[in-house]
Coordinates of C-alpha atoms and ligand atoms in Angstrom, one line a residue:
M1 CA 10.6 -16.4 -19.2
R2 CA 10.1 -19.3 -20.7
H3 CA 7.4 -21.4 -20.7
D4 CA 8.1 -25.2 -19.6
F5 CA 5.5 -25.9 -22.9
L6 CA 7.7 -25.0 -25.4
D7 CA 10.5 -27.6 -24.4
E8 CA 7.4 -30.7 -24.9
L9 CA 7.1 -29.0 -28.0
G10 CA 10.3 -29.5 -28.5
I11 CA 11.2 -26.0 -29.3
E12 CA 14.3 -24.3 -29.6
E13 CA 16.4 -20.7 -29.2
V14 CA 17.2 -20.8 -33.0
N15 CA 14.6 -23.2 -34.9
P16 CA 15.2 -24.6 -38.4
G17 CA 13.5 -23.1 -41.0
A18 CA 12.6 -26.0 -43.1
G19 CA 11.9 -29.7 -42.4
W20 CA 10.2 -33.0 -44.1
G21 CA 10.9 -35.7 -41.8
K22 CA 12.6 -37.0 -38.5
D23 CA 16.0 -36.2 -39.4
S24 CA 15.4 -34.6 -42.3
W25 CA 16.0 -30.2 -41.9
I26 CA 17.2 -27.5 -42.9
D27 CA 19.2 -25.9 -40.6
D28 CA 22.1 -23.1 -42.0
P29 CA 23.5 -22.1 -38.9
D30 CA 24.6 -19.5 -41.6
A31 CA 21.1 -18.3 -42.7
R32 CA 18.6 -15.2 -41.2
T33 CA 16.3 -15.8 -38.6
I34 CA 13.5 -14.2 -37.7
K35 CA 12.2 -13.2 -34.3
S36 CA 8.9 -14.9 -32.8
I37 CA 7.8 -12.0 -30.8
S38 CA 5.1 -13.2 -28.6
P39 CA 2.2 -10.1 -28.6
I40 CA 0.9 -11.0 -25.4
D41 CA 4.3 -9.3 -24.0
G42 CA 6.7 -7.9 -26.9
E43 CA 9.3 -10.5 -25.9
T44 CA 11.0 -12.6 -28.0
I45 CA 9.9 -16.2 -27.4
A46 CA 12.8 -17.7 -29.8
R47 CA 13.8 -17.7 -33.6
V48 CA 13.6 -19.1 -36.6
R49 CA 15.7 -19.5 -39.2
L50 CA 14.7 -18.3 -43.2
V51 CA 14.8 -20.6 -46.1
S52 CA 16.7 -19.3 -49.3
A53 CA 15.1 -20.5 -52.9
K54 CA 17.8 -23.5 -52.9
D55 CA 16.3 -25.0 -49.9
L56 CA 12.7 -24.0 -51.2
D57 CA 13.2 -26.4 -54.0
M58 CA 15.1 -29.2 -52.0
V59 CA 11.6 -29.3 -49.9
L60 CA 9.8 -29.2 -52.9
S61 CA 11.8 -32.0 -54.7
R62 CA 11.6 -34.5 -51.5
S63 CA 8.0 -33.8 -51.4
Q64 CA 7.9 -35.1 -55.0
E65 CA 10.0 -38.0 -54.3
A66 CA 7.8 -38.8 -51.1
F67 CA 4.2 -38.3 -53.2
E68 CA 5.8 -41.2 -55.5
T69 CA 5.0 -43.2 -52.4
W70 CA 2.5 -42.4 -51.1
R71 CA 0.2 -41.9 -54.1
V72 CA 0.0 -45.3 -54.3
M73 CA 0.1 -46.5 -50.6
P74 CA -4.0 -47.8 -49.9
A75 CA -6.7 -44.7 -49.2
P76 CA -7.7 -46.6 -45.9
K77 CA -3.8 -46.4 -45.2
R78 CA -3.2 -42.9 -45.8
G79 CA -6.2 -42.5 -43.0
E80 CA -4.5 -44.5 -40.9
V81 CA -1.5 -42.3 -41.6
V82 CA -3.5 -39.3 -40.6
R83 CA -6.2 -40.9 -37.9
I84 CA -2.8 -41.3 -35.7
L85 CA -1.3 -38.2 -36.5
G86 CA -5.2 -36.7 -34.5
E87 CA -3.6 -39.3 -31.7
E88 CA -0.9 -37.3 -31.4
L89 CA -2.8 -34.2 -32.0
R90 CA -4.8 -34.8 -28.9
K91 CA -2.2 -35.6 -26.6
K92 CA -0.4 -32.3 -27.4
K93 CA -3.6 -30.5 -27.9
D94 CA -2.5 -28.1 -24.0
P95 CA 0.8 -27.5 -25.1
L96 CA 0.4 -26.7 -28.6
G97 CA -2.8 -25.0 -27.9
K98 CA -0.8 -22.4 -25.2
L99 CA 1.5 -22.1 -27.8
V100 CA -0.5 -21.0 -30.0
T101 CA -1.9 -18.6 -27.5
L102 CA 2.0 -17.3 -27.0
E103 CA 2.5 -16.5 -30.5
M104 CA -0.3 -15.0 -32.5
G105 CA -2.6 -14.2 -28.6
K106 CA -6.0 -15.5 -28.9
I107 CA -7.2 -16.6 -25.9
V108 CA -5.7 -20.0 -24.3
Q109 CA -9.7 -21.5 -24.9
E110 CA -9.4 -20.8 -28.0
G111 CA -5.8 -22.1 -28.1
W112 CA -7.0 -25.3 -26.7
G113 CA -9.9 -25.1 -29.6
E114 CA -7.9 -24.4 -32.7
V115 CA -6.3 -27.9 -31.9
Q116 CA -9.5 -30.1 -31.6
E117 CA -10.1 -28.6 -34.7
M118 CA -6.5 -30.2 -36.1
V119 CA -8.0 -33.4 -34.2
D120 CA -11.4 -32.7 -35.9
I121 CA -10.5 -32.5 -39.8
C122 CA -8.3 -35.3 -38.6
D123 CA -11.0 -38.0 -37.6
F124 CA -13.0 -36.7 -40.2
A125 CA -10.6 -37.2 -43.1
V126 CA -10.2 -41.0 -41.8
G127 CA -13.4 -41.6 -42.8
L128 CA -13.5 -39.8 -46.1
S129 CA -10.5 -42.1 -46.9
R130 CA -13.0 -44.7 -47.2
Q131 CA -15.6 -42.4 -49.0
L132 CA -13.7 -41.1 -51.8
Y133 CA -16.9 -42.1 -54.0
G134 CA -17.2 -41.7 -58.1
K135 CA -20.0 -41.6 -59.6
S136 CA -20.7 -44.4 -61.8
M137 CA -23.4 -43.5 -65.7
H138 CA -25.0 -45.7 -67.4
S139 CA -23.5 -45.2 -71.7
E140 CA -25.4 -44.2 -74.3
R141 CA -23.4 -47.3 -75.9
P142 CA -24.4 -50.6 -75.5
F143 CA -22.3 -53.4 -74.1
H144 CA -20.0 -50.0 -72.4
R145 CA -19.0 -48.8 -68.8
M146 CA -18.8 -45.5 -67.5
Y147 CA -17.3 -44.3 -64.5
E148 CA -15.3 -41.8 -62.8
Q149 CA -12.5 -41.6 -60.6
W150 CA -10.3 -39.6 -58.7
H151 CA -6.6 -39.7 -58.5
P152 CA -4.2 -37.8 -56.1
L153 CA -2.9 -34.5 -57.5
G154 CA 0.8 -34.1 -56.0
V155 CA 2.1 -31.7 -54.3
V156 CA 0.3 -28.8 -52.6
G157 CA 1.5 -25.6 -51.2
V158 CA -0.3 -24.4 -48.3
I159 CA -0.1 -20.9 -47.4
S160 CA -1.4 -19.8 -44.4
A161 CA -2.4 -16.5 -42.6
F162 CA -0.9 -15.9 -38.7
N163 CA -4.7 -15.7 -37.1
F164 CA -5.1 -19.9 -37.3
P165 CA -1.9 -20.8 -36.7
V166 CA -2.2 -24.6 -36.6
A167 CA -5.9 -25.4 -37.9
V168 CA -5.7 -23.8 -41.0
W169 CA -2.6 -26.5 -42.2
A170 CA -4.3 -29.3 -40.7
W171 CA -7.9 -28.7 -42.5
N172 CA -5.6 -28.6 -46.0
A173 CA -2.7 -31.6 -45.1
A174 CA -5.2 -34.0 -43.1
I175 CA -7.4 -33.9 -46.1
A176 CA -4.5 -33.4 -48.8
A177 CA -3.0 -36.6 -47.5
V178 CA -5.9 -38.8 -47.8
C179 CA -6.2 -37.8 -51.1
G180 CA -2.7 -39.2 -51.7
D181 CA -1.3 -35.8 -51.9
T182 CA 2.0 -34.5 -49.6
T183 CA 1.9 -30.9 -48.8
V184 CA 4.6 -27.7 -48.4
W185 CA 3.3 -25.2 -46.0
K186 CA 4.6 -21.9 -45.7
P187 CA 3.3 -20.9 -42.3
S188 CA 2.9 -16.4 -41.8
S189 CA 6.0 -14.9 -40.0
D190 CA 4.2 -14.2 -37.1
V191 CA 3.7 -17.7 -36.2
P192 CA 6.8 -20.0 -37.6
L193 CA 7.5 -21.3 -34.0
C194 CA 3.9 -23.4 -34.3
A195 CA 4.4 -24.5 -37.8
V196 CA 8.1 -26.2 -36.1
A197 CA 6.2 -27.8 -33.4
V198 CA 3.9 -28.5 -35.4
Q199 CA 6.4 -30.2 -37.7
H200 CA 8.1 -32.5 -34.7
I201 CA 4.4 -34.0 -34.5
A202 CA 3.9 -34.6 -38.1
N203 CA 7.5 -36.4 -38.0
D204 CA 7.0 -38.4 -34.8
V205 CA 4.0 -39.9 -37.0
M206 CA 5.6 -40.3 -39.9
A207 CA 8.6 -41.7 -38.7
K208 CA 5.8 -44.6 -37.2
F209 CA 5.4 -46.0 -40.8
D210 CA 8.8 -44.8 -42.2
L211 CA 8.1 -42.7 -44.3
E212 CA 8.8 -38.5 -44.8
G213 CA 8.0 -35.6 -46.8
I214 CA 4.0 -36.2 -46.9
F215 CA 4.0 -33.3 -44.7
S216 CA 6.7 -30.0 -45.1
Y217 CA 7.6 -26.2 -43.8
V218 CA 9.2 -23.8 -45.1
V219 CA 9.6 -20.1 -43.1
G220 CA 10.4 -17.3 -45.0
P221 CA 8.9 -13.8 -46.1
G222 CA 5.8 -14.2 -48.5
R223 CA 7.8 -12.1 -51.2
E224 CA 10.4 -14.5 -51.2
V225 CA 9.3 -18.4 -50.6
G226 CA 5.9 -17.5 -50.9
E227 CA 6.3 -15.9 -54.5
K228 CA 8.6 -19.2 -55.5
L229 CA 6.1 -21.1 -54.0
I230 CA 3.6 -20.2 -56.0
A231 CA 5.3 -20.1 -59.1
D232 CA 6.5 -23.3 -59.5
P233 CA 5.0 -26.2 -61.4
R234 CA 5.5 -28.8 -59.1
V235 CA 2.7 -27.4 -57.0
R236 CA -0.8 -28.7 -58.0
L237 CA -2.6 -27.2 -55.6
V238 CA -2.5 -23.7 -53.8
S239 CA -4.2 -23.2 -51.0
A240 CA -4.1 -19.8 -49.4
T241 CA -5.3 -18.2 -46.9
G242 CA -4.7 -14.4 -45.9
S243 CA -5.7 -11.3 -47.1
T244 CA -7.5 -10.4 -51.1
P245 CA -4.5 -8.3 -52.0
M246 CA -2.1 -11.5 -51.0
G247 CA -5.3 -13.5 -52.9
Q248 CA -5.4 -11.9 -55.9
R249 CA -1.7 -12.5 -56.7
V250 CA -1.7 -15.5 -55.6
A251 CA -4.3 -16.2 -58.4
E252 CA -2.7 -14.2 -60.8
V253 CA 1.0 -16.5 -60.8
V254 CA -0.4 -19.4 -60.4
S255 CA -3.5 -19.2 -63.3
T256 CA -0.8 -18.1 -65.4
R257 CA 0.4 -21.9 -65.2
L258 CA -2.6 -23.0 -64.6
G259 CA -2.1 -24.5 -61.7
R260 CA -5.2 -24.8 -59.4
T261 CA -6.4 -22.9 -56.4
I262 CA -8.0 -22.3 -53.0
L263 CA -8.5 -19.1 -51.7
E264 CA -9.7 -18.2 -48.5
L265 CA -9.5 -14.7 -47.9
G266 CA -10.8 -11.6 -46.3
G267 CA -14.3 -11.1 -44.6
N268 CA -16.4 -8.7 -43.7
N269 CA -19.2 -10.2 -41.9
A270 CA -22.1 -9.0 -41.1
V271 CA -25.1 -9.8 -38.1
L272 CA -28.8 -8.7 -38.9
V273 CA -30.6 -8.2 -36.0
D274 CA -34.9 -8.3 -37.0
G275 CA -37.1 -6.9 -35.1
T276 CA -38.1 -10.0 -33.9
A277 CA -35.3 -11.0 -32.7
D278 CA -33.8 -12.5 -29.6
L279 CA -32.2 -9.6 -28.2
E280 CA -30.0 -11.6 -25.8
M281 CA -29.3 -14.2 -27.6
A282 CA -28.3 -11.8 -30.3
V283 CA -25.7 -9.7 -27.9
R284 CA -24.4 -13.3 -26.9
G285 CA -23.7 -13.9 -30.6
V286 CA -22.2 -10.4 -31.3
L287 CA -19.8 -10.0 -28.3
F288 CA -18.4 -14.2 -29.9
G289 CA -18.0 -12.6 -32.9
A290 CA -16.8 -9.4 -33.1
V291 CA -14.5 -9.5 -29.2
G292 CA -13.9 -13.1 -30.0
T293 CA -9.8 -13.6 -31.1
A294 CA -10.0 -9.6 -30.8
G295 CA -11.4 -9.3 -33.8
Q296 CA -8.6 -10.9 -36.0
R297 CA -10.8 -13.9 -37.8
C298 CA -11.8 -14.0 -41.0
T299 CA -15.6 -14.8 -39.9
S300 CA -15.2 -12.0 -37.3
T301 CA -18.6 -10.2 -37.6
R302 CA -17.4 -6.3 -38.1
R303 CA -21.3 -4.9 -38.8
V304 CA -24.8 -5.5 -37.1
I305 CA -27.2 -4.3 -39.3
I306 CA -30.3 -3.9 -37.7
D307 CA -34.0 -2.5 -37.6
K308 CA -33.9 0.9 -36.0
Q309 CA -36.7 0.0 -33.8
V310 CA -34.7 -2.2 -31.5
S311 CA -31.2 -0.9 -32.1
G312 CA -31.5 1.7 -29.0
E313 CA -32.0 -1.3 -26.9
F314 CA -29.5 -3.2 -28.7
V315 CA -26.9 -1.1 -27.9
H316 CA -27.1 -0.2 -24.7
R317 CA -27.5 -4.4 -23.7
L318 CA -24.0 -4.3 -26.0
V319 CA -22.2 -1.8 -24.4
K320 CA -22.7 -3.4 -21.0
A321 CA -21.7 -6.8 -22.1
Y322 CA -18.1 -4.9 -23.5
E323 CA -17.2 -2.9 -20.1
S324 CA -18.0 -6.4 -18.7
I325 CA -15.0 -8.2 -21.0
P326 CA -11.9 -8.8 -19.0
I327 CA -9.1 -8.3 -21.3
G328 CA -5.3 -9.5 -20.5
D329 CA -2.8 -12.1 -20.6
P330 CA -5.0 -14.5 -22.9
L331 CA -2.6 -17.4 -21.2
D332 CA -4.7 -16.0 -18.1
E333 CA -8.4 -18.4 -18.6
A334 CA -9.6 -15.2 -16.2
N335 CA -9.6 -13.1 -19.7
L336 CA -12.2 -12.7 -22.1
M337 CA -9.7 -10.6 -24.6
G338 CA -6.1 -11.0 -25.1
P339 CA -4.1 -8.6 -27.9
L340 CA -3.6 -7.8 -30.7
V341 CA -0.8 -9.9 -33.1
H342 CA 1.8 -6.9 -33.5
H343 CA 2.0 -3.1 -33.4
G344 CA 1.3 -2.7 -36.8
A345 CA -2.5 -3.8 -36.4
I346 CA -2.3 -0.9 -33.5
Q347 CA -1.4 1.7 -36.1
D348 CA -4.5 0.1 -38.5
M349 CA -6.7 -0.1 -36.1
A350 CA -5.8 3.9 -35.5
N351 CA -5.9 5.0 -38.5
A352 CA -9.6 3.7 -39.8
L353 CA -10.8 4.9 -36.7
E354 CA -9.5 8.0 -38.3
K355 CA -11.2 7.4 -41.1
I356 CA -14.4 6.0 -39.2
A357 CA -14.2 10.0 -37.4
Q358 CA -13.6 11.7 -41.0
Q359 CA -16.9 9.6 -42.6
G360 CA -19.4 10.6 -39.8
G361 CA -18.7 7.4 -37.9
Q362 CA -19.9 8.1 -34.0
V363 CA -17.4 6.2 -31.4
V364 CA -19.7 4.1 -29.0
Y365 CA -17.3 2.5 -26.7
G366 CA -13.6 1.9 -26.7
G367 CA -10.8 2.1 -29.1
E368 CA -8.6 3.0 -27.1
T369 CA -5.3 1.1 -26.6
I370 CA -4.2 0.0 -23.0
D371 CA -1.4 1.4 -21.6
R372 CA 0.2 -2.1 -20.9
P373 CA 3.7 -4.1 -22.2
G374 CA 2.1 -6.2 -25.9
W375 CA -0.9 -4.8 -28.0
Y376 CA -4.4 -5.0 -26.3
V377 CA -6.8 -2.6 -26.9
K378 CA -10.8 -1.6 -25.6
P379 CA -12.7 -3.3 -28.3
C380 CA -14.8 -0.5 -30.3
I381 CA -18.5 0.1 -31.2
V382 CA -19.0 3.3 -33.9
R383 CA -22.2 4.0 -35.5
I384 CA -21.9 4.8 -39.3
R385 CA -23.6 4.7 -41.8
G386 CA -23.5 1.0 -44.1
D387 CA -22.4 3.0 -47.3
A388 CA -19.4 4.4 -45.6
P389 CA -16.3 4.0 -47.3
I390 CA -15.1 2.1 -44.1
V391 CA -17.1 -0.3 -43.8
Q392 CA -16.8 -1.6 -47.2
E393 CA -13.3 -2.6 -46.1
E394 CA -11.7 -5.4 -43.9
T395 CA -10.4 -4.0 -40.8
F396 CA -8.1 -6.8 -38.8
A397 CA -9.4 -5.1 -35.4
P398 CA -11.7 -5.0 -33.3
I399 CA -14.2 -2.3 -34.5
L400 CA -17.8 -2.9 -34.3
Y401 CA -20.0 -1.1 -37.0
I402 CA -23.9 -0.7 -36.2
N403 CA -25.7 0.1 -39.3
E404 CA -29.8 1.0 -38.6
V405 CA -32.1 0.0 -41.3
G406 CA -35.8 0.2 -42.0
S407 CA -36.8 -3.6 -43.4
V408 CA -35.6 -7.4 -44.5
E409 CA -35.4 -6.5 -47.8
E410 CA -33.3 -3.2 -47.2
A411 CA -30.5 -5.1 -44.5
I412 CA -30.5 -8.3 -47.2
A413 CA -29.6 -6.0 -49.0
M414 CA -26.3 -3.9 -47.2
N415 CA -25.3 -6.8 -45.9
N416 CA -24.2 -7.9 -50.2
M417 CA -22.8 -4.6 -50.5
V418 CA -19.6 -5.0 -49.1
P419 CA -16.9 -6.3 -52.1
Q420 CA -16.3 -9.2 -49.4
G421 CA -18.7 -12.7 -49.2
L422 CA -17.4 -15.0 -46.2
S423 CA -19.7 -15.2 -43.7
S424 CA -23.5 -13.7 -42.1
A425 CA -25.6 -14.1 -39.4
M426 CA -29.4 -13.2 -38.9
F427 CA -31.0 -12.9 -35.5
T428 CA -34.6 -13.2 -36.0
T429 CA -37.7 -15.3 -34.9
N430 CA -39.9 -14.9 -38.0
L431 CA -39.9 -17.7 -40.5
Q432 CA -40.4 -15.7 -43.3
N433 CA -37.5 -13.4 -42.7
G434 CA -35.1 -15.9 -41.7
E435 CA -35.9 -18.0 -45.6
K436 CA -36.2 -15.3 -47.4
W437 CA -32.1 -14.3 -45.6
L438 CA -30.8 -18.2 -46.5
S439 CA -32.4 -18.1 -50.3
H440 CA -31.3 -17.0 -53.3
V441 CA -32.6 -13.8 -52.5
G442 CA -30.7 -13.4 -49.3
S443 CA -27.4 -13.5 -48.1
D444 CA -24.9 -13.8 -51.1
C445 CA -21.8 -14.7 -48.9
G446 CA -20.4 -18.8 -48.6
I447 CA -21.8 -19.3 -45.4
A448 CA -25.4 -18.0 -43.3
N449 CA -27.1 -18.6 -40.4
I450 CA -29.8 -18.5 -38.3
N451 CA -30.2 -17.4 -34.5
I452 CA -25.7 -18.1 -34.0
G453 CA -22.8 -15.6 -34.7
T454 CA -21.0 -15.2 -38.4
S455 CA -17.6 -17.2 -36.3
G456 CA -16.9 -20.6 -34.6
A457 CA -17.5 -22.8 -37.9
E458 CA -17.3 -26.5 -38.0
I459 CA -15.2 -29.1 -40.0
G460 CA -18.2 -31.1 -41.4
G461 CA -19.2 -28.4 -43.2
A462 CA -17.0 -26.8 -46.5
F463 CA -15.8 -23.6 -45.1
G464 CA -15.4 -20.4 -47.9
G465 CA -16.9 -17.6 -49.0
E466 CA -17.7 -15.5 -52.8
K467 CA -16.7 -12.0 -54.5
D468 CA -13.1 -11.1 -53.0
T469 CA -13.4 -13.7 -50.4
G470 CA -12.0 -16.3 -53.0
G471 CA -14.8 -18.8 -53.2
G472 CA -12.5 -21.3 -52.7
R473 CA -13.9 -24.3 -50.2
E474 CA -11.7 -26.3 -47.6
S475 CA -12.6 -28.5 -44.4
G476 CA -16.1 -31.1 -44.8
S477 CA -18.5 -31.6 -47.0
D478 CA -17.3 -32.7 -50.6
S479 CA -14.2 -29.8 -50.6
W480 CA -11.9 -33.1 -50.5
K481 CA -12.5 -32.9 -54.4
Q482 CA -10.3 -29.7 -55.1
Y483 CA -7.1 -32.0 -53.6
M484 CA -7.2 -34.9 -56.3
R485 CA -8.0 -35.4 -60.5
R486 CA -10.9 -36.5 -61.8
Q487 CA -11.2 -39.1 -64.4
T488 CA -13.8 -40.4 -66.5
C489 CA -13.4 -43.8 -68.1
T490 CA -15.2 -45.8 -70.4
I491 CA -14.9 -49.1 -70.8
N492 CA -15.7 -51.5 -73.6
W493 CA -16.5 -54.7 -73.0
G494 CA -19.0 -55.5 -75.9
E495 CA -17.8 -56.9 -79.3
E496 CA -18.8 -54.1 -81.6
L497 CA -16.9 -50.6 -81.5
P498 CA -20.5 -48.4 -82.0
L499 CA -20.0 -44.5 -81.6
A500 CA -21.2 -42.0 -79.0
Q501 CA -23.4 -39.9 -80.8
G502 CA -24.3 -42.5 -83.2
I503 CA -22.2 -41.1 -85.7
T504 CA -20.8 -43.6 -88.3
F505 CA -17.1 -43.5 -89.3
G506 CA -16.4 -46.4 -92.6
D507 CA -18.8 -49.3 -91.6
E508 CA -21.1 -50.5 -93.5
Ligands
NAD601 P1 -1.3 -11.7 -45.3 O1 -2.2 -11.9 -46.3 O2 -0.5 -11.0 -45.2 O3 -0.8 -13.4 -45.1 C1 -0.7 -14.9 -45.2 C2 -0.2 -15.5 -46.1 O4 0.6 -15.1 -47.5 C3 1.3 -15.0 -45.1 O5 2.2 -16.5 -44.8 C4 2.4 -14.5 -46.0 O6 3.6 -14.5 -46.1 C5 1.7 -15.1 -47.8 N1 2.1 -14.0 -48.3 C6 1.8 -12.3 -48.5 N2 2.7 -12.4 -49.6 C7 2.3 -13.1 -50.5 C8 3.0 -13.7 -52.3 N3 3.0 -12.8 -53.4 N4 3.1 -14.9 -52.2 C9 2.7 -16.2 -51.8 N5 2.8 -15.7 -50.2 C10 2.4 -14.8 -49.6 O7 -2.5 -12.2 -44.3 P2 -2.6 -12.2 -42.9 O8 -2.4 -10.9 -42.2 O9 -1.6 -13.0 -42.8 O10 -3.9 -12.8 -42.0 C11 -5.3 -12.0 -41.9 C12 -5.5 -12.2 -43.1 O11 -6.1 -13.9 -43.6 C13 -7.4 -11.8 -42.9 O12 -7.7 -10.7 -44.9 C14 -8.1 -12.3 -43.4 O13 -9.8 -12.2 -43.3 C15 -7.6 -13.4 -43.5 N6 -8.0 -14.9 -43.4 C16 -8.8 -15.0 -44.1 C17 -9.6 -16.7 -43.9 C18 -10.5 -17.3 -44.7 O14 -10.9 -19.1 -44.6 N7 -11.0 -16.7 -45.5 C19 -8.8 -17.6 -42.6 C20 -8.1 -16.6 -42.0 C21 -7.5 -15.3 -42.5

């Protein structure tokens, strides 16, 4: 069945694999195509043409040409373009949110939420376009002025994962745009239609300002098109979101040519529950974190590290909550959990469950696949030792590990034991435990919360993690600085030429 909202978004049966403006697409009828398959029912939604290395080269050239004019437009004027982009996204929130759901499988509330995040980051970027501040410093030399300023960087490559098919592009593209950069986006091949739809919206906005090439996209496999993108010296910054092995590869290639990276990689996020926690609140926080997006968020809750005194009661309540989760078609608002992204994800979950059994874990609830078209599973709760090897890995599926501990210190050590360091949370009503958690001897993650879960960050904060999560920061706060180059300037307005550090050089 073809959904009406596909027409609203300009999605055709076969779609171009690259574009950079209203009439600027690469649409070679002889090109290979990929099918976009909906995880809801396993049916093909539409197809997208794959680009070649030559096509990518052309898109990068267009992007670089566009940079030459874009960078001289005053930042607040660039902000105006991004403001209109936000307005157009607002108008398309309903169909675009539904496409996210159809192509990726998250429930439609989350699909709309993702588009709202795009709107929010556009709003943020518009304000930012008047706040790209540099510092001024007092010079040690008389009649000298020193200051630093921020200049646009160039072409930014954006590589995104399947699980946030539109928001991650906006986090990067809106900030990069006000900074004066152009972006070339390579979306995940699991969700290429979302990129086609976003490009149509971006094209309309660019056309209003008689622009093109500020926002471009290319569709192709990571190992071919992605590899070419990251190796190209025209791409000054690569912002890559995805698995840790992918990020390691990007880091290797981009650092060899001394390019810049922002790496937003895998997480293995824990919720700590101490003996004083409000258990009802903790159950709700863990439920959304672990079951939301069917456990396919980088910030999904994968571990609960809980005081053994309250563990029995907590798990009892959590199982009841899991039993009440309606699972099914994510376009139906009555459902709170949709499918996994594809058959491979079902396989990964089954493999993890096998390892769990081998490593002494006990399934408390769920884990079965559901017999219906599409890729549906029951979310799973497992009791297991916190130091079991499987617990150290990110399995991108709704498996939640319950690890019991005897003290807050032990809980914090267990939180920090895993290689990843993205998000973390503690449920507590004890001030000392809370402060310890947020202190330098507490969580080692990029995000540390109290009495809220691990997922659902707001765009105003810098988003990202430590260790195997890659160390990048996107979105709010001063993340924009990564999209610009810093220049320190010293101006001598005196009539002498004094040297710094009091050095004399052939002076009388
Ligand atoms: P993935 O690593 O398989 O793919 C991510 C993207 O990288 C895709 O566009 C893919 O085509 C591209 N890619 C793969 N190999 C490449 C290469 N050699 N060169 C260039 N590009 C290449 O990840 P996925 O399965 O799509 O997404 C799930 C993963 O993403 C999870 O690990 C999740 O935690 C992570 N993720 C992290 C964040 C974050 O902000 N930290 C956000 C979302 C997802």
